[in-house]
Coordinates of C-alpha atoms in Angstrom, one line a residue:
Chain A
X1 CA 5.7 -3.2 12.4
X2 CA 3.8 -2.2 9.9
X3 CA 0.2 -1.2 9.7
X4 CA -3.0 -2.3 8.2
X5 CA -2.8 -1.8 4.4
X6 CA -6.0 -1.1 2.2
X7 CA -6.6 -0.5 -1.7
X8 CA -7.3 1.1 -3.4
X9 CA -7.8 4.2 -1.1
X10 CA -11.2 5.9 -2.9
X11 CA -13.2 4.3 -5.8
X12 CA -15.5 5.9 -7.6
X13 CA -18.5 3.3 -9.3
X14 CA -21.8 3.9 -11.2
X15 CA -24.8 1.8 -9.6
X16 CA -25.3 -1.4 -10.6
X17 CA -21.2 -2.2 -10.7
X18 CA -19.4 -4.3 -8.7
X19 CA -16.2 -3.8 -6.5
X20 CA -13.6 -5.5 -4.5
X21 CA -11.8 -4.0 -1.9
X22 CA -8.7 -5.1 -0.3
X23 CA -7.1 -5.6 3.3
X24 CA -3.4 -6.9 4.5
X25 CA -3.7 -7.2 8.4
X26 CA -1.1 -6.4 10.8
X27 CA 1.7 -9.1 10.8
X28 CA 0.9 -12.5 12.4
X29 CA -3.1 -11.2 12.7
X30 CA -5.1 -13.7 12.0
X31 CA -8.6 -11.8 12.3
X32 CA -9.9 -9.6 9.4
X33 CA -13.1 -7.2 10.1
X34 CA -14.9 -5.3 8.1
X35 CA -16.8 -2.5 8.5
X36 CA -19.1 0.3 6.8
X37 CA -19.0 4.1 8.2
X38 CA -21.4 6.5 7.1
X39 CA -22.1 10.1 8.7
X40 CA -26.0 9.2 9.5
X41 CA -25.6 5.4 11.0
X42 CA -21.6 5.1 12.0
X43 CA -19.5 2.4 12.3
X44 CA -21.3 -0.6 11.5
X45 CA -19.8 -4.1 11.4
X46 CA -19.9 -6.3 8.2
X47 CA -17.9 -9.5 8.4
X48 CA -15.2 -11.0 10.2
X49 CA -12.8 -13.7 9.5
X50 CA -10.5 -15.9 11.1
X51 CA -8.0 -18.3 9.8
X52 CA -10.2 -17.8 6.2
X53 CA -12.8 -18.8 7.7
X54 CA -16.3 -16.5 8.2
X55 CA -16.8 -16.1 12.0
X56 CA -19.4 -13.4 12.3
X57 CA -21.8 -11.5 10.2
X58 CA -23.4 -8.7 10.5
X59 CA -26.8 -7.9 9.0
X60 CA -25.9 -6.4 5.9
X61 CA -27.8 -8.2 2.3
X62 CA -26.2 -11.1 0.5
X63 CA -24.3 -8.5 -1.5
X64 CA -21.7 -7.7 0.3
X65 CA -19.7 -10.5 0.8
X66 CA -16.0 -11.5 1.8
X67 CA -13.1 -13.9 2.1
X68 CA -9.8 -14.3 3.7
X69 CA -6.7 -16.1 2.4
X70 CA -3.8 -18.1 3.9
X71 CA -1.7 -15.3 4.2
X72 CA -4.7 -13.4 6.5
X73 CA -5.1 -10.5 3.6
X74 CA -9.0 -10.0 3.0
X75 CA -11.3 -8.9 0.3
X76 CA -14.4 -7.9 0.5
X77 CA -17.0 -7.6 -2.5
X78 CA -20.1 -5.5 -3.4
X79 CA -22.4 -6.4 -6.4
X80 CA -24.5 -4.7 -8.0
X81 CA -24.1 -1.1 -6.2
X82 CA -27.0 1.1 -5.0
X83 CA -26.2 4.7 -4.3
X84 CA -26.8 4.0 -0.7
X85 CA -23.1 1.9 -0.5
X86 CA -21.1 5.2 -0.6
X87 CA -19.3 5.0 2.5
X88 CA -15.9 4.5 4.0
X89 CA -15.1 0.6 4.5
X90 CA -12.4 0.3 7.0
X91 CA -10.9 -2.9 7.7
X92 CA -9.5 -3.9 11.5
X93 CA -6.9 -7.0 12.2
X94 CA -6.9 -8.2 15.6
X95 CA -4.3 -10.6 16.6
X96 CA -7.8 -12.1 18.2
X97 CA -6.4 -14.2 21.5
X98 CA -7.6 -17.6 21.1
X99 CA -8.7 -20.0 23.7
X100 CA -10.4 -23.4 23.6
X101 CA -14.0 -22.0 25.1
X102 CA -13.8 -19.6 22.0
X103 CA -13.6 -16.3 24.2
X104 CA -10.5 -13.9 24.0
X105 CA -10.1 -10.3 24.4
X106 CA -8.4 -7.9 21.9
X107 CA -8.0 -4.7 20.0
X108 CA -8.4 -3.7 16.5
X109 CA -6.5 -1.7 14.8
X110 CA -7.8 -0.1 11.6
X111 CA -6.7 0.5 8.6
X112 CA -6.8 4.0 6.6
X113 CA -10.5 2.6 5.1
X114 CA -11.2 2.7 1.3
X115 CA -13.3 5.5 0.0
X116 CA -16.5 4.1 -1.9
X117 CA -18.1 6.7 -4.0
X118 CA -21.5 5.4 -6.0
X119 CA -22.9 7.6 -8.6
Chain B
X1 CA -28.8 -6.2 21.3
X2 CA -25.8 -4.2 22.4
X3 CA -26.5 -0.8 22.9
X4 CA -23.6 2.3 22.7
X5 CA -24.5 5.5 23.6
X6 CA -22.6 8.4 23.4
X7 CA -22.6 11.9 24.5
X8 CA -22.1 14.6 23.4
X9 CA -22.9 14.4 19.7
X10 CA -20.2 17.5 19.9
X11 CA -18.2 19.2 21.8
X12 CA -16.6 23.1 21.5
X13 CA -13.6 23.7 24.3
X14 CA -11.2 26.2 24.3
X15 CA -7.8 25.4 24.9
X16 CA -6.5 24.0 28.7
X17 CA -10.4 23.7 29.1
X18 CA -11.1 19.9 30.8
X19 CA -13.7 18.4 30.1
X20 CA -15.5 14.4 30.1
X21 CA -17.1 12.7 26.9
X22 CA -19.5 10.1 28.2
X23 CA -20.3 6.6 26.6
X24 CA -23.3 4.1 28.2
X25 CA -23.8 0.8 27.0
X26 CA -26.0 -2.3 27.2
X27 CA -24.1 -5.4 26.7
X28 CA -24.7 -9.2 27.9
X29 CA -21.8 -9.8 30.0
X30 CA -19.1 -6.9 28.9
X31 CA -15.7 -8.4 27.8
X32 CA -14.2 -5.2 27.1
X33 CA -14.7 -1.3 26.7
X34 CA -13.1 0.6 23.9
X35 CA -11.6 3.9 22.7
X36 CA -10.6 5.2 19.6
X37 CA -10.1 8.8 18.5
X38 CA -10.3 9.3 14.6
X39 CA -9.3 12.1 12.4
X40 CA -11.9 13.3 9.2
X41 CA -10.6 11.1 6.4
X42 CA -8.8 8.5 8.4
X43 CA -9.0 5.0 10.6
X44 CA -9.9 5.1 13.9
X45 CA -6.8 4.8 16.6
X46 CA -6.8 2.7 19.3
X47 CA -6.6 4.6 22.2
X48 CA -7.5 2.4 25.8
X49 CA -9.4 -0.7 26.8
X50 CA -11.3 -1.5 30.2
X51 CA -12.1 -4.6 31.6
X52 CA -14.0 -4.4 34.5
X53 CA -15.4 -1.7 36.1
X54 CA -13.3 0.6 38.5
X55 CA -10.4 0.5 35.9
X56 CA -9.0 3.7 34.6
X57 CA -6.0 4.3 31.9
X58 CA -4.7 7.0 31.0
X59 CA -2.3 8.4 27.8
X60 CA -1.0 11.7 28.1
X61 CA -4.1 14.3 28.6
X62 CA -6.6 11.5 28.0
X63 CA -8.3 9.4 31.0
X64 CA -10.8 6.7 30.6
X65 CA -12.8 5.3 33.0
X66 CA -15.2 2.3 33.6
X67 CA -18.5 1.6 35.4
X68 CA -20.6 -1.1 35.3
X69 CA -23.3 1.1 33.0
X70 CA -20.9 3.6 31.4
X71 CA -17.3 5.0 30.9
X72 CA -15.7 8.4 30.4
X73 CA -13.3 9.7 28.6
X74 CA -11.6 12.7 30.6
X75 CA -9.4 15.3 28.6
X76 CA -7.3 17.6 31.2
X77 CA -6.1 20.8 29.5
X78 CA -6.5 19.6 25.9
X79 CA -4.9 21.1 23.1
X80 CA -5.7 21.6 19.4
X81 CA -4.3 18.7 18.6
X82 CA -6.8 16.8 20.8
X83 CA -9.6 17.9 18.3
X84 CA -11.0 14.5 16.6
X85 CA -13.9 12.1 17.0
X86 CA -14.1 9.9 19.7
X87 CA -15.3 6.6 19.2
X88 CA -16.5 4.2 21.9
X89 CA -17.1 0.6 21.5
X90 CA -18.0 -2.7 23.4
X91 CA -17.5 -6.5 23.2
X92 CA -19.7 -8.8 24.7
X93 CA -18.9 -11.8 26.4
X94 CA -20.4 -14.7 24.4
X95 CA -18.6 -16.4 22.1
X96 CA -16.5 -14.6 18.8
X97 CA -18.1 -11.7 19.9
X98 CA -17.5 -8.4 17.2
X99 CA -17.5 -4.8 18.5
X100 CA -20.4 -2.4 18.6
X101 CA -19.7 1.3 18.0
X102 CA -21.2 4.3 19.2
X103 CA -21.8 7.3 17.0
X104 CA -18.8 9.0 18.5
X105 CA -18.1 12.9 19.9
X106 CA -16.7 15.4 18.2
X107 CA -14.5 17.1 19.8
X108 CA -13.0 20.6 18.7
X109 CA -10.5 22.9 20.5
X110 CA -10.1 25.9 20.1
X111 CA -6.4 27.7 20.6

């Protein structure tokens, strides 16, 4: 089966661009979540979607901004970029076990991340 | 807020020498526990998950465990190979929740 697919894999933008970035989940996942790394604050989570629907968000500015289609691939988009954006954005697809009371347990499984360089 | 802790920041081990990374967490109601090693430049890999404290799992020289405030992550006899970050991260009970992450250990062996 294959893996989580992201492009373009590094990006280089001058500030006040925009970009879009791209995710195809695992096979029959239906959850997409995003997520910024940086060397000084980590792994911090973005967005999350499910059935193209937005089902959490983290508390990043109105910027950064997403979407999922019928097929479960994700974008995400950045406008006007700051130098501070740099980062690696890795995407994670969950098959997200679904229940009526809205809990479920489950991994994700990342992607090789996309490579955001702001200059 | 959930809260990930881990420790240490990095570790130096020579080759076959065991050693324990340690992760503590605050959570409201824990769902589930989990580990991911990543290499510089790639995605984290899913390594375990823990439920419920007193669970272990294990994957070749790797062995996690779970308490109710922490978990470890033992490596027995590791080899270069083994050299990565290791990421810890937790999911709360309520609703859709996400994952929080720690800030990871990195871990370097030395043949």
């Amino acid at each position: 089966k294959a893996g989580v697919t992201q492009t373009p894999r590094y990006l280089i933008k001058t500030r006040g661009q925009q970009v879009t970035l791209s995710c195809s989940p695992i096979s029959g996942h239906r959850s997409v979540s995003w997520y910024q790394q940086t060397p000084g604050q980590g792994l911090q989570f973005l967005f999350e979607y499910f059935s193209e629907t937005q089902r959490n968000k983290g508390n990043f500015p109105g910027r950064f901004s997403g979407r999922q289609f019928s097929n479960s691939r994700s974008e995400m988009n950045v406008s006007t970029l700051e130098l501070g954006d740099s980062a690696l954005y890795l995407c994670a697809s969950s098959s997200s076990a679904h229940r009526r009371n809205g809990t479920g347990t489950y991994e994700q499984y990342f992607g090789p991340g996309t490579r955001l360089t702001v200059t | 807020e959930d809260q990930v802790t881990q420790s240490p920041e990095a570790l130096r081990l020579q080759e076959g020498e065991s050693s324990s990374l340690n992760c503590s967490y605050t959570v409201s109601g824990l769902r589930g526990l989990f580990w991911y090693r990543q290499d510089p430049g790639k995605g984290p890999e899913f390594l375990f998950t823990l439920y419920s404290a007193g669970e272990e799992k294990e994957k070749e020289r790797l062995k996690a465990t779970l308490t109710k405030k922490e978990s470890f992550l033992h490596i027995t006899a590791p080899k270069p190979e083994d050299s990565a970050t290791y990421l810890c991260a937790v999911q709360a009970s309520a609703g859709y929740s996400t994952l929080t992450f720690g800030k990871g250990t990195m871990l370097l062996v030395s043949p």
